[in-house]
Amino acid sequence: MLEELLQIPNIEITMTTFDDERALKLEDFKAWQPRIKLNADWHEAYRKLKNELQPNELLLIAGSLYFSSEVRSQIK
């Protein structure tokens, strides 16, 4: 999916993880740098991206249902 997402013009991708034994490790994505950014703390990554978001930009949060539900419960 990363290859597909990276085809989008002007895209910036930040990969993160969360506290779940099934979650992917960021070390697995180091080979993708500098095309993507890595941040071990999803809370920090979300705050930073949200604060930098321009009116004409979109912040897309994707991942497993477990990750999505954790993010959703924290940003309501």
CSV table of C-alpha atoms in Angstrom, one decimal:
chain,number,residue,atom,x,y,z
A,1,MET,CA,0.0,0.0,0.0
A,2,LEU,CA,2.9,2.4,0.6
A,3,GLU,CA,4.0,2.2,-3.0
A,4,GLU,CA,0.4,3.1,-4.1
A,5,LEU,CA,0.1,6.0,-1.6
A,6,LEU,CA,3.5,7.4,-2.6
A,7,GLN,CA,2.1,7.8,-6.1
A,8,ILE,CA,-0.2,10.6,-4.9
A,9,PRO,CA,1.3,14.0,-5.8
A,10,ASN,CA,2.5,16.2,-2.8
A,11,ILE,CA,1.9,13.4,-0.3
A,12,GLU,CA,3.7,13.2,3.0
A,13,ILE,CA,3.5,9.9,4.9
A,14,THR,CA,4.3,9.5,8.6
A,15,MET,CA,4.4,5.9,9.9
A,16,THR,CA,3.8,5.2,13.6
A,17,THR,CA,2.9,2.4,15.8
A,18,PHE,CA,0.9,1.7,19.0
A,19,ASP,CA,1.0,-0.6,22.0
A,20,ASP,CA,-0.2,-3.9,20.7
A,21,GLU,CA,1.9,-7.1,20.3
A,22,ARG,CA,0.6,-7.5,16.7
A,23,ALA,CA,1.5,-3.9,15.7
A,24,LEU,CA,4.3,-3.6,13.1
A,25,LYS,CA,7.6,-2.3,14.4
A,26,LEU,CA,9.0,0.9,12.9
A,27,GLU,CA,12.4,-0.7,12.3
A,28,ASP,CA,10.7,-2.7,9.5
A,29,PHE,CA,10.1,0.6,7.6
A,30,LYS,CA,13.6,2.2,7.9
A,31,ALA,CA,14.3,1.1,4.3
A,32,TRP,CA,11.5,3.5,3.2
A,33,GLN,CA,13.2,6.6,4.5
A,34,PRO,CA,13.5,9.4,3.4
A,35,ARG,CA,10.3,8.8,1.4
A,36,ILE,CA,8.3,8.4,4.6
A,37,LYS,CA,8.8,9.8,8.1
A,38,LEU,CA,8.8,7.6,11.2
A,39,ASN,CA,7.5,8.5,14.6
A,40,ALA,CA,7.3,6.0,17.5
A,41,ASP,CA,4.6,7.9,19.3
A,42,TRP,CA,1.3,8.1,17.4
A,43,HIS,CA,-0.1,10.8,19.9
A,44,GLU,CA,2.9,13.1,19.1
A,45,ALA,CA,2.7,12.4,15.4
A,46,TYR,CA,-1.1,13.2,15.3
A,47,ARG,CA,-0.7,16.4,17.3
A,48,LYS,CA,2.2,17.6,15.1
A,49,LEU,CA,0.4,16.8,11.9
A,50,LYS,CA,-2.9,18.3,13.0
A,51,ASN,CA,-1.2,21.5,14.1
A,52,GLU,CA,0.7,21.8,10.7
A,53,LEU,CA,-2.4,21.0,8.6
A,54,GLN,CA,-3.3,23.7,6.1
A,55,PRO,CA,-6.9,24.4,5.2
A,56,ASN,CA,-6.5,22.8,1.7
A,57,GLU,CA,-4.9,19.6,3.1
A,58,LEU,CA,-6.2,16.3,4.3
A,59,LEU,CA,-5.0,14.2,7.3
A,60,LEU,CA,-5.7,10.5,6.6
A,61,ILE,CA,-5.3,8.1,9.5
A,62,ALA,CA,-5.1,4.5,8.3
A,63,GLY,CA,-4.3,1.2,9.9
A,64,SER,CA,-5.8,-1.8,11.5
A,65,LEU,CA,-9.2,-1.7,13.1
A,66,TYR,CA,-7.5,-1.9,16.5
A,67,PHE,CA,-5.3,1.1,15.7
A,68,SER,CA,-8.2,3.1,14.2
A,69,SER,CA,-10.4,2.5,17.2
A,70,GLU,CA,-7.6,3.6,19.6
A,71,VAL,CA,-7.0,6.8,17.6
A,72,ARG,CA,-10.8,7.5,17.4
A,73,SER,CA,-11.3,7.1,21.1
A,74,GLN,CA,-8.5,9.6,21.8
A,75,ILE,CA,-9.4,12.3,19.3
A,76,LYS,CA,-13.1,12.6,19.9
